[in-house]
Amino acid sequence: MPVRKPIRTRKDWYSISVDTLRGWGFLLLILTLLGLLYQAYRQWERKALERDSRQALVEVEALLQRLQGDPKIAGDEFRGEYDASRQGLQKARLDFARADFAAALAGASASRKLLQSIVDALNLSSTGSQAQFISIQGEVDYRRGDGANWEEARNRIPLHAGDFVRTSEGGSAEIVFRDGTLYTVRSNTQFIVSPGGAGGKTPGGGPADQSIRMEYGWVDLNTASRPSKVTTPGAEARVKQDSEAFVTFDKSSNRGRFGAFRGGLELSSQGGLTREVKELQQVVQTGGLLSEPQKLPGRPEPVEPADDRELDLDRVQTLVLAWSPVAGAARYALQVSRNRLFVENLIGVDNRARPRATLGLRGEGTFYWRVAAYTREGFPGPWSKPLKFRVASFKSGGADHPKIPPELDLEDVKSYGSIFIVSGRSNPGARIEVNGELVNVAVDGSFKKTVQLSKEGWSFIEIRARDRWGNETVRRPKVFVEGP
């Protein structure tokens, strides 16, 4: 009897095909949703750029109208800057008409910054002031002449000849003078604003060089179209126009240091010695003696990360900072800070042998970093351009999410009489309130709000950041409300 072959059971190919199709359909649905979300985000981002660029154009037009009738604009003093800002506005309008909102915003912002600098300079001229504070970090004071009391400095406070400026440990300030010279005043510094000549004029009747008299400390300065003079107890430096320089003086050792990173300066001591300090050179002053010019290293160039890099703390725990090597450098200094004036640094070392460093990321926020090179003799060169990076946690939290308050980094509060512009940055997704009023927050956590206060004198502005779990951070900067 023949053996029958077993009957082979056929697979249900139809049910397998349906399961496969369901999986493909689900995957296709997910991809479609992601695509729609991406398109929605791009549309939102484009609308935000359009809104911001339109607002910037309006502000530039308002500043142009405000300056249009000023006689100093009609002359040569600010004509170049004014014309450049008008050309920038025209180009920004064309970019806006072509729907290139990113270019329009960049162009309008540059024109606005240029026009605001003209307004600030005109305000100084109209009040007879020599200078004004434009940025303050930590404890900074000023005093009106010898007989007045020390007062807390704030943005846009004018300074006159004879006024004192003092920074404490952890304090720093930026001060702009009428001629455009910008001073960065480091911690533990005191100087006096000098008239720069008899009545602020040269013997020939022209404007004298802007001048300060340092008692102790360290200042960095960038001159504009005119030279600037810095006097210490033992020497006098005339910094040439369009130069970047520094001056330090230590009272205990009666020792100073004068250097030029760009341009140059002419130095003379009370002992009658003179020196010409050229670019990337320094001279050491000891009493009435001056050393020969000594070479300084060049400026490092940051390589990575790119400026404004954003990092997810849930995925990245380290960050490599790298910069270009400097010829002749024996070591490098590295600073990492939460503020651009680099006060109370999170990292401050000057012994890096290699042009790179690896950071461990421990918390959220916006961070600034810069590097400088040192010679074998221990002479520091210029700092690199500061770059910044942001660290944020995008991980969804649950009921057991740690009670960590959100970051709240404030920029300088700009004052215009009774009107104040508050700007800063918090964690992405945080809710920001300024004096109880909800503020629009950008996708990266940045915000800006205009506040008007009616009560004259000292007051506070309350900025409150709240995350999705109810954690809060509150800042209350002190401001001064001027009368009409």
Short mmCIF file of C-alpha atoms in Angstrom, two decimals:
data_model
loop_
_atom_site.label_atom_id
_atom_site.label_comp_id
_atom_site.label_asym_id
_atom_site.label_seq_id
_atom_site.Cartn_x
_atom_site.Cartn_y
_atom_site.Cartn_z
CA MET A 1 0.00 0.00 0.00
CA PRO A 2 1.61 3.27 -1.05
CA VAL A 3 2.62 5.70 1.67
CA ARG A 4 0.69 8.94 1.47
CA LYS A 5 2.65 12.15 1.73
CA PRO A 6 1.69 14.36 4.66
CA ILE A 7 -0.45 17.29 3.77
CA ARG A 8 1.53 20.56 4.16
CA THR A 9 -0.29 23.23 6.04
CA ARG A 10 -0.32 26.48 4.10
CA LYS A 11 0.42 29.69 5.98
CA ASP A 12 -2.23 32.28 6.20
CA TRP A 13 -0.37 34.70 3.90
CA TYR A 14 -3.34 37.05 3.90
CA SER A 15 -3.27 37.68 7.69
CA ILE A 16 0.53 38.20 7.62
CA SER A 17 0.14 40.72 4.83
CA VAL A 18 -2.51 42.62 6.80
CA ASP A 19 -0.27 42.81 9.90
CA THR A 20 2.58 44.05 7.80
CA LEU A 21 0.38 46.65 6.15
CA ARG A 22 -0.86 47.78 9.53
CA GLY A 23 2.72 48.26 10.71
CA TRP A 24 3.57 50.17 7.57
CA GLY A 25 0.46 52.26 7.92
CA PHE A 26 1.27 53.10 11.53
CA LEU A 27 4.81 54.06 10.57
CA LEU A 28 3.49 56.18 7.71
CA LEU A 29 1.07 57.88 10.07
CA ILE A 30 3.87 58.71 12.52
CA LEU A 31 6.03 60.10 9.71
CA THR A 32 3.11 62.16 8.41
CA LEU A 33 2.45 63.60 11.88
CA LEU A 34 6.12 64.44 12.32
CA GLY A 35 6.14 66.13 8.94
CA LEU A 36 3.05 68.14 9.81
CA LEU A 37 4.53 69.15 13.17
CA TYR A 38 7.76 70.21 11.47
CA GLN A 39 5.86 72.24 8.90
CA ALA A 40 3.80 73.83 11.68
CA TYR A 41 6.96 74.73 13.58
CA ARG A 42 8.57 76.20 10.46
CA GLN A 43 5.41 78.20 9.82
CA TRP A 44 5.38 79.46 13.42
CA GLU A 45 9.05 80.33 13.22
CA ARG A 46 8.51 82.21 9.98
CA LYS A 47 5.58 84.15 11.48
CA ALA A 48 7.72 85.04 14.51
CA LEU A 49 10.53 86.28 12.24
CA GLU A 50 8.04 88.31 10.22
CA ARG A 51 6.61 89.89 13.38
CA ASP A 52 10.01 90.69 14.87
CA SER A 53 11.42 92.11 11.64
CA ARG A 54 8.33 94.29 11.13
CA GLN A 55 8.68 95.64 14.69
CA ALA A 56 12.40 96.32 14.18
CA LEU A 57 11.66 98.25 10.98
CA VAL A 58 9.10 100.38 12.81
CA GLU A 59 11.59 101.16 15.59
CA VAL A 60 14.30 102.15 13.08
CA GLU A 61 11.90 104.47 11.26
CA ALA A 62 10.94 106.08 14.58
CA LEU A 63 14.60 106.66 15.48
CA LEU A 64 15.30 108.17 12.06
CA GLN A 65 12.40 110.59 12.44
CA ARG A 66 13.58 111.49 15.93
CA LEU A 67 17.07 112.38 14.67
CA GLN A 68 16.07 113.93 11.37
CA GLY A 69 16.00 117.54 12.52
CA ASP A 70 19.04 117.48 14.78
CA PRO A 71 21.70 119.98 13.59
CA LYS A 72 24.51 117.59 14.48
CA ILE A 73 23.05 115.09 12.01
CA ALA A 74 23.06 117.72 9.29
CA GLY A 75 26.76 118.36 10.00
CA ASP A 76 29.63 115.94 9.72
CA GLU A 77 29.74 114.60 13.29
CA PHE A 78 27.20 111.79 12.84
CA ARG A 79 26.47 112.01 9.11
CA GLY A 80 28.30 108.80 8.21
CA GLU A 81 26.52 106.70 10.85
CA TYR A 82 23.15 108.25 10.02
CA ASP A 83 23.51 107.61 6.27
CA ALA A 84 24.70 104.04 6.91
CA SER A 85 21.63 103.35 9.05
CA ARG A 86 19.32 104.73 6.34
CA GLN A 87 20.94 102.51 3.72
CA GLY A 88 20.62 99.57 6.08
CA LEU A 89 16.92 100.34 6.54
CA GLN A 90 16.35 100.45 2.77
CA LYS A 91 18.02 97.07 2.31
CA ALA A 92 16.03 95.62 5.23
CA ARG A 93 12.80 96.85 3.61
CA LEU A 94 13.74 95.11 0.37
CA ASP A 95 14.53 91.90 2.25
CA PHE A 96 11.17 92.15 4.02
CA ALA A 97 9.36 92.65 0.70
CA ARG A 98 11.09 89.51 -0.62
CA ALA A 99 9.89 87.68 2.51
CA ASP A 100 13.51 87.14 3.63
CA PHE A 101 12.56 87.97 7.20
CA ALA A 102 15.79 86.71 8.79
CA ALA A 103 17.89 89.08 6.65
CA ALA A 104 15.41 91.90 7.24
CA LEU A 105 15.62 91.42 11.02
CA ALA A 106 19.43 91.33 10.96
CA GLY A 107 19.67 94.48 8.84
CA ALA A 108 17.07 96.40 10.84
CA SER A 109 18.70 95.39 14.14
CA ALA A 110 22.09 96.65 12.92
CA SER A 111 20.57 99.98 11.86
CA ARG A 112 18.70 100.28 15.15
CA LYS A 113 21.89 99.69 17.15
CA LEU A 114 23.72 102.33 15.10
CA LEU A 115 20.97 104.91 15.56
CA GLN A 116 20.70 104.19 19.29
CA SER A 117 24.43 104.87 19.66
CA ILE A 118 23.86 108.28 18.04
CA VAL A 119 20.99 108.98 20.44
CA ASP A 120 23.16 108.03 23.42
CA ALA A 121 25.99 110.28 22.22
CA LEU A 122 23.60 113.20 21.70
CA ASN A 123 22.19 112.70 25.20
CA LEU A 124 25.71 112.93 26.60
CA SER A 125 26.41 116.10 24.65
CA SER A 126 23.14 117.77 25.67
CA THR A 127 23.77 117.19 29.38
CA GLY A 128 27.43 118.21 29.28
CA SER A 129 28.41 114.74 30.49
CA GLN A 130 31.72 113.09 29.76
CA ALA A 131 30.45 109.49 29.84
CA GLN A 132 27.73 107.13 31.01
CA PHE A 133 27.37 103.59 32.33
CA ILE A 134 26.01 101.17 29.73
CA SER A 135 26.46 97.83 31.51
CA ILE A 136 26.89 96.89 35.17
CA GLN A 137 27.63 93.59 36.87
CA GLY A 138 28.00 93.15 40.61
CA GLU A 139 28.76 96.02 43.00
CA VAL A 140 29.69 99.24 41.17
CA ASP A 141 29.56 102.75 42.74
CA TYR A 142 30.17 106.32 41.65
CA ARG A 143 30.71 109.60 43.49
CA ARG A 144 30.16 113.21 42.42
CA GLY A 145 33.46 114.91 43.21
CA ASP A 146 35.32 114.74 46.54
CA GLY A 147 32.53 115.91 48.85
CA ALA A 148 29.63 113.67 47.83
CA ASN A 149 28.65 110.21 49.05
CA TRP A 150 29.19 107.01 47.11
CA GLU A 151 26.04 105.90 45.25
CA GLU A 152 25.06 102.69 43.50
CA ALA A 153 25.70 102.90 39.76
CA ARG A 154 23.00 102.02 37.25
CA ASN A 155 22.70 102.04 33.47
CA ARG A 156 22.70 105.43 31.71
CA ILE A 157 23.88 107.36 34.78
CA PRO A 158 25.97 110.25 33.34
CA LEU A 159 29.52 110.93 34.52
CA HIS A 160 31.16 114.37 34.61
CA ALA A 161 34.72 115.57 35.02
CA GLY A 162 35.79 114.99 38.62
CA ASP A 163 33.44 112.04 39.25
CA PHE A 164 34.83 108.84 40.81
CA VAL A 165 34.05 105.28 39.70
CA ARG A 166 34.72 102.26 41.92
CA THR A 167 34.20 98.51 41.46
CA SER A 168 34.39 95.99 44.28
CA GLU A 169 35.40 92.34 44.25
CA GLY A 170 33.11 90.67 41.73
CA GLY A 171 32.03 94.01 40.22
CA SER A 172 32.55 95.18 36.64
CA ALA A 173 31.15 97.87 34.35
CA GLU A 174 31.21 99.13 30.78
CA ILE A 175 31.39 102.91 30.34
CA VAL A 176 31.15 104.77 27.04
CA PHE A 177 32.65 108.26 26.71
CA ARG A 178 31.41 111.07 24.53
CA ASP A 179 34.13 110.50 21.92
CA GLY A 180 33.11 106.84 21.55
CA THR A 181 35.85 105.32 23.74
CA LEU A 182 34.59 102.21 25.53
CA TYR A 183 36.05 101.26 28.92
CA THR A 184 35.61 97.87 30.56
CA VAL A 185 36.33 98.40 34.24
CA ARG A 186 37.43 95.22 36.01
CA SER A 187 36.98 94.27 39.66
CA ASN A 188 38.75 96.20 42.45
CA THR A 189 39.33 99.34 40.38
CA GLN A 190 38.97 103.06 41.13
CA PHE A 191 39.52 106.04 38.83
CA ILE A 192 38.51 109.66 38.35
CA VAL A 193 37.02 111.11 35.17
CA SER A 194 39.35 113.92 34.08
CA PRO A 195 38.46 116.92 31.92
CA GLY A 196 41.41 116.16 29.60
CA GLY A 197 42.73 119.70 29.61
CA ALA A 198 41.75 123.19 30.69
CA GLY A 199 37.99 123.18 30.35
CA GLY A 200 38.24 120.07 28.24
CA LYS A 201 40.00 122.00 25.43
CA THR A 202 43.50 121.95 23.96
CA PRO A 203 45.59 125.16 23.95
CA GLY A 204 44.51 125.61 20.33
CA GLY A 205 40.83 125.52 21.28
CA GLY A 206 40.06 122.05 19.93
CA PRO A 207 38.56 119.19 21.96
CA ALA A 208 41.04 117.60 24.37
CA ASP A 209 41.69 113.88 24.54
CA GLN A 210 39.28 111.97 26.78
CA SER A 211 41.13 111.24 30.03
CA ILE A 212 40.87 109.30 33.30
CA ARG A 213 43.17 109.22 36.33
CA MET A 214 43.54 105.69 37.72
CA GLU A 215 44.19 105.21 41.43
CA TYR A 216 44.34 101.42 41.30
CA GLY A 217 42.95 98.44 39.39
CA TRP A 218 42.62 97.40 35.75
CA VAL A 219 40.80 98.92 32.77
CA ASP A 220 40.50 97.74 29.16
CA LEU A 221 39.69 100.39 26.58
CA ASN A 222 38.78 100.61 22.91
CA THR A 223 39.27 104.05 21.40
CA ALA A 224 37.28 105.35 18.44
CA SER A 225 38.05 108.40 16.31
CA ARG A 226 40.16 110.17 18.95
CA PRO A 227 43.01 109.22 21.29
CA SER A 228 42.42 108.60 24.98
CA LYS A 229 44.62 109.34 27.98
CA VAL A 230 45.05 107.18 31.10
CA THR A 231 47.17 108.49 33.99
CA THR A 232 48.46 106.37 36.89
CA PRO A 233 50.41 107.57 39.97
CA GLY A 234 53.67 106.96 38.08
CA ALA A 235 53.02 107.32 34.36
CA GLU A 236 50.76 108.58 31.60
CA ALA A 237 49.59 106.63 28.55
CA ARG A 238 48.18 108.27 25.43
CA VAL A 239 46.28 105.53 23.63
CA LYS A 240 46.05 106.19 19.90
CA GLN A 241 42.77 106.32 18.02
CA ASP A 242 41.23 103.02 16.84
CA SER A 243 43.24 101.07 19.42
CA GLU A 244 42.53 98.31 21.93
CA ALA A 245 44.65 98.61 25.08
CA PHE A 246 44.82 97.89 28.80
CA VAL A 247 46.24 99.65 31.87
CA THR A 248 46.79 98.11 35.30
CA PHE A 249 48.20 99.62 38.51
CA ASP A 250 48.88 98.04 41.90
CA LYS A 251 49.21 100.53 44.78
CA SER A 252 51.00 98.15 47.14
CA SER A 253 53.91 97.53 44.76
CA ASN A 254 53.71 100.88 42.89
CA ARG A 255 53.78 98.82 39.72
CA GLY A 256 51.81 99.26 36.52
CA ARG A 257 51.44 97.55 33.17
CA PHE A 258 50.51 99.17 29.85
CA GLY A 259 49.78 97.14 26.73
CA ALA A 260 48.28 97.39 23.25
CA PHE A 261 46.39 94.54 21.61
CA ARG A 262 45.54 96.62 18.54
CA GLY A 263 46.90 100.02 17.45
CA GLY A 264 49.34 101.41 20.00
CA LEU A 265 50.08 103.93 22.74
CA GLU A 266 52.73 106.45 23.82
CA LEU A 267 53.93 106.13 27.40
CA SER A 268 55.85 108.56 29.63
CA SER A 269 56.86 108.23 33.28
CA GLN A 270 57.35 110.78 36.04
CA GLY A 271 61.05 109.96 35.85
CA GLY A 272 61.18 111.39 32.31
CA LEU A 273 61.35 108.11 30.41
CA THR A 274 59.25 107.54 27.28
CA ARG A 275 58.25 104.41 25.39
CA GLU A 276 56.25 103.69 22.25
CA VAL A 277 54.13 100.59 22.76
CA LYS A 278 53.14 98.97 19.48
CA GLU A 279 50.54 96.31 18.69
CA LEU A 280 50.92 93.15 20.83
CA GLN A 281 53.48 94.80 23.11
CA GLN A 282 53.52 95.85 26.77
CA VAL A 283 55.67 97.95 29.09
CA VAL A 284 56.01 97.45 32.84
CA GLN A 285 56.23 100.52 35.07
CA THR A 286 57.97 100.34 38.46
CA GLY A 287 57.96 103.70 40.20
CA GLY A 288 59.46 106.13 37.69
CA LEU A 289 61.11 103.40 35.62
CA LEU A 290 59.78 101.86 32.40
CA SER A 291 60.86 98.52 30.96
CA GLU A 292 61.65 97.96 27.32
CA PRO A 293 58.64 96.88 25.22
CA GLN A 294 57.88 93.19 25.66
CA LYS A 295 56.11 90.99 23.10
CA LEU A 296 52.59 89.70 23.83
CA PRO A 297 50.98 86.60 22.27
CA GLY A 298 48.23 86.89 19.67
CA ARG A 299 44.52 86.36 20.05
CA PRO A 300 43.21 82.75 19.94
CA GLU A 301 40.32 81.97 17.61
CA PRO A 302 37.56 79.69 18.96
CA VAL A 303 37.01 76.62 16.77
CA GLU A 304 34.22 74.69 18.50
CA PRO A 305 31.45 74.69 19.46
CA ALA A 306 29.80 77.16 17.11
CA ASP A 307 28.44 80.30 18.72
CA ASP A 308 24.95 79.96 20.22
CA ARG A 309 25.16 76.15 20.29
CA GLU A 310 22.23 74.55 22.14
CA LEU A 311 22.73 71.30 24.05
CA ASP A 312 20.23 68.82 25.47
CA LEU A 313 21.33 68.01 29.02
CA ASP A 314 19.47 64.68 28.89
CA ARG A 315 21.63 63.47 25.99
CA VAL A 316 24.94 65.31 26.37
CA GLN A 317 26.95 65.41 29.60
CA THR A 318 30.23 66.84 28.26
CA LEU A 319 31.22 69.60 25.87
CA VAL A 320 34.59 70.10 24.17
CA LEU A 321 35.84 73.68 23.82
CA ALA A 322 38.59 74.08 21.23
CA TRP A 323 40.54 77.04 19.86
CA SER A 324 43.34 77.66 17.40
CA PRO A 325 46.93 77.41 18.75
CA VAL A 326 48.82 80.70 19.13
CA ALA A 327 52.46 80.87 18.01
CA GLY A 328 54.81 81.19 20.97
CA ALA A 329 52.12 80.48 23.57
CA ALA A 330 53.28 78.47 26.59
CA ARG A 331 49.81 78.03 28.08
CA TYR A 332 46.23 79.27 27.83
CA ALA A 333 43.68 80.83 30.15
CA LEU A 334 40.05 79.75 29.97
CA GLN A 335 37.02 81.46 31.49
CA VAL A 336 33.42 80.23 31.55
CA SER A 337 30.75 82.49 33.05
CA ARG A 338 27.03 83.12 33.18
CA ASN A 339 27.54 86.80 32.20
CA ARG A 340 29.36 88.40 29.30
CA LEU A 341 31.52 90.61 31.56
CA PHE A 342 33.04 87.43 33.07
CA VAL A 343 32.48 88.30 36.71
CA GLU A 344 32.32 85.48 39.29
CA ASN A 345 33.36 82.90 36.71
CA LEU A 346 32.27 79.28 36.95
CA ILE A 347 35.64 78.29 35.48
CA GLY A 348 38.74 80.47 35.61
CA VAL A 349 42.05 78.71 34.92
CA ASP A 350 45.30 79.86 33.29
CA ASN A 351 47.24 76.61 33.06
CA ARG A 352 45.81 74.90 29.97
CA ALA A 353 48.69 73.37 28.03
CA ARG A 354 46.60 72.27 25.05
CA PRO A 355 44.20 74.38 22.95
CA ARG A 356 41.13 72.45 24.08
CA ALA A 357 39.19 71.61 27.23
CA THR A 358 36.36 69.21 28.10
CA LEU A 359 33.59 70.56 30.32
CA GLY A 360 31.21 68.50 32.39
CA LEU A 361 27.67 69.86 32.01
CA ARG A 362 25.99 70.06 35.42
CA GLY A 363 23.03 72.38 34.95
CA GLU A 364 20.90 74.41 32.58
CA GLY A 365 21.43 77.99 31.50
CA THR A 366 23.30 80.27 29.09
CA PHE A 367 27.09 80.25 29.39
CA TYR A 368 29.83 82.45 27.89
CA TRP A 369 33.43 81.37 27.30
CA ARG A 370 36.68 82.92 26.10
CA VAL A 371 40.41 82.10 26.02
CA ALA A 372 43.73 83.96 26.05
CA ALA A 373 47.33 82.89 25.46
CA TYR A 374 50.30 83.38 27.82
CA THR A 375 53.99 83.69 26.95
CA ARG A 376 56.68 81.68 28.76
CA GLU A 377 57.37 84.81 30.83
CA GLY A 378 53.76 84.83 32.00
CA PHE A 379 52.51 87.77 29.89
CA PRO A 380 48.84 87.41 28.80
CA GLY A 381 47.62 88.33 25.35
CA PRO A 382 44.15 89.54 24.31
CA TRP A 383 41.04 87.53 25.08
CA SER A 384 39.24 85.83 22.22
CA LYS A 385 35.83 87.01 21.16
CA PRO A 386 33.34 85.68 23.75
CA LEU A 387 31.08 82.90 22.49
CA LYS A 388 28.08 81.40 24.21
CA PHE A 389 26.28 78.08 24.45
CA ARG A 390 22.99 77.05 26.01
CA VAL A 391 22.21 73.97 28.06
CA ALA A 392 18.58 72.92 28.50
CA SER A 393 16.70 69.79 29.51
CA PHE A 394 13.96 68.74 27.07
CA LYS A 395 13.06 65.55 28.93
CA SER A 396 9.40 65.21 29.88
CA GLY A 397 8.99 65.05 33.62
CA GLY A 398 6.49 63.21 35.75
CA ALA A 399 5.27 63.39 39.31
CA ASP A 400 8.72 62.46 40.54
CA HIS A 401 10.48 65.19 38.57
CA PRO A 402 13.11 66.93 40.75
CA LYS A 403 12.15 70.31 42.14
CA ILE A 404 14.77 72.29 40.23
CA PRO A 405 13.80 75.95 39.62
CA PRO A 406 14.12 77.21 36.05
CA GLU A 407 17.05 79.33 34.94
CA LEU A 408 16.41 83.07 34.67
CA ASP A 409 19.31 85.00 33.14
CA LEU A 410 18.62 88.72 32.81
CA GLU A 411 20.37 91.08 30.45
CA ASP A 412 20.81 94.75 31.31
CA VAL A 413 17.54 96.54 32.06
CA LYS A 414 17.52 99.52 29.69
CA SER A 415 15.92 102.66 31.09
CA TYR A 416 14.33 105.56 29.23
CA GLY A 417 13.00 107.80 32.00
CA SER A 418 9.97 105.94 33.31
CA ILE A 419 10.07 103.26 30.58
CA PHE A 420 12.20 100.14 31.00
CA ILE A 421 13.01 97.33 28.57
CA VAL A 422 13.51 94.00 30.33
CA SER A 423 15.09 91.16 28.38
CA GLY A 424 16.62 87.80 29.24
CA ARG A 425 16.37 84.07 28.84
CA SER A 426 14.87 81.14 30.72
CA ASN A 427 14.38 77.44 30.03
CA PRO A 428 12.54 76.64 26.79
CA GLY A 429 8.85 76.27 27.57
CA ALA A 430 8.96 78.31 30.78
CA ARG A 431 6.18 80.81 31.58
CA ILE A 432 7.50 84.35 32.12
CA GLU A 433 5.68 87.15 33.94
CA VAL A 434 6.93 90.71 34.35
CA ASN A 435 5.14 92.61 37.12
CA GLY A 436 2.36 90.02 36.91
CA GLU A 437 1.85 90.39 33.14
CA LEU A 438 2.42 87.36 30.89
CA VAL A 439 5.25 87.77 28.36
CA ASN A 440 5.69 86.13 24.96
CA VAL A 441 8.62 83.69 25.13
CA ALA A 442 10.58 82.55 22.07
CA VAL A 443 11.23 78.88 21.37
CA ASP A 444 14.75 79.18 22.82
CA GLY A 445 13.47 80.73 26.07
CA SER A 446 14.41 84.35 25.29
CA PHE A 447 12.00 87.19 26.04
CA LYS A 448 11.69 90.97 25.98
CA LYS A 449 9.13 93.20 27.69
CA THR A 450 8.59 96.96 27.92
CA VAL A 451 7.45 98.20 31.34
CA GLN A 452 6.34 101.69 32.35
CA LEU A 453 6.46 102.73 36.01
CA SER A 454 4.60 105.78 37.30
CA LYS A 455 6.12 106.29 40.75
CA GLU A 456 9.32 108.36 40.69
CA GLY A 457 12.45 107.27 42.54
CA TRP A 458 13.77 103.80 43.31
CA SER A 459 11.57 100.83 42.51
CA PHE A 460 11.70 97.14 41.62
CA ILE A 461 10.66 95.16 38.55
CA GLU A 462 9.61 91.59 39.32
CA ILE A 463 10.41 88.94 36.73
CA ARG A 464 9.02 85.48 37.48
CA ALA A 465 9.85 82.27 35.57
CA ARG A 466 7.72 79.17 36.17
CA ASP A 467 8.17 75.73 34.58
CA ARG A 468 5.52 73.09 33.85
CA TRP A 469 5.96 71.50 37.28
CA GLY A 470 5.36 74.74 39.18
CA ASN A 471 8.99 75.44 40.08
CA GLU A 472 9.71 79.18 40.16
CA THR A 473 12.64 81.57 39.92
CA VAL A 474 12.15 85.25 40.73
CA ARG A 475 14.42 88.21 40.01
CA ARG A 476 13.74 91.74 41.28
CA PRO A 477 16.23 94.20 39.71
CA LYS A 478 16.33 97.62 41.32
CA VAL A 479 15.63 100.54 38.94
CA PHE A 480 15.39 104.30 39.22
CA VAL A 481 12.31 106.01 37.73
CA GLU A 482 13.05 109.50 36.47
CA GLY A 483 10.44 112.24 36.45
CA PRO A 484 9.08 113.88 33.30
#
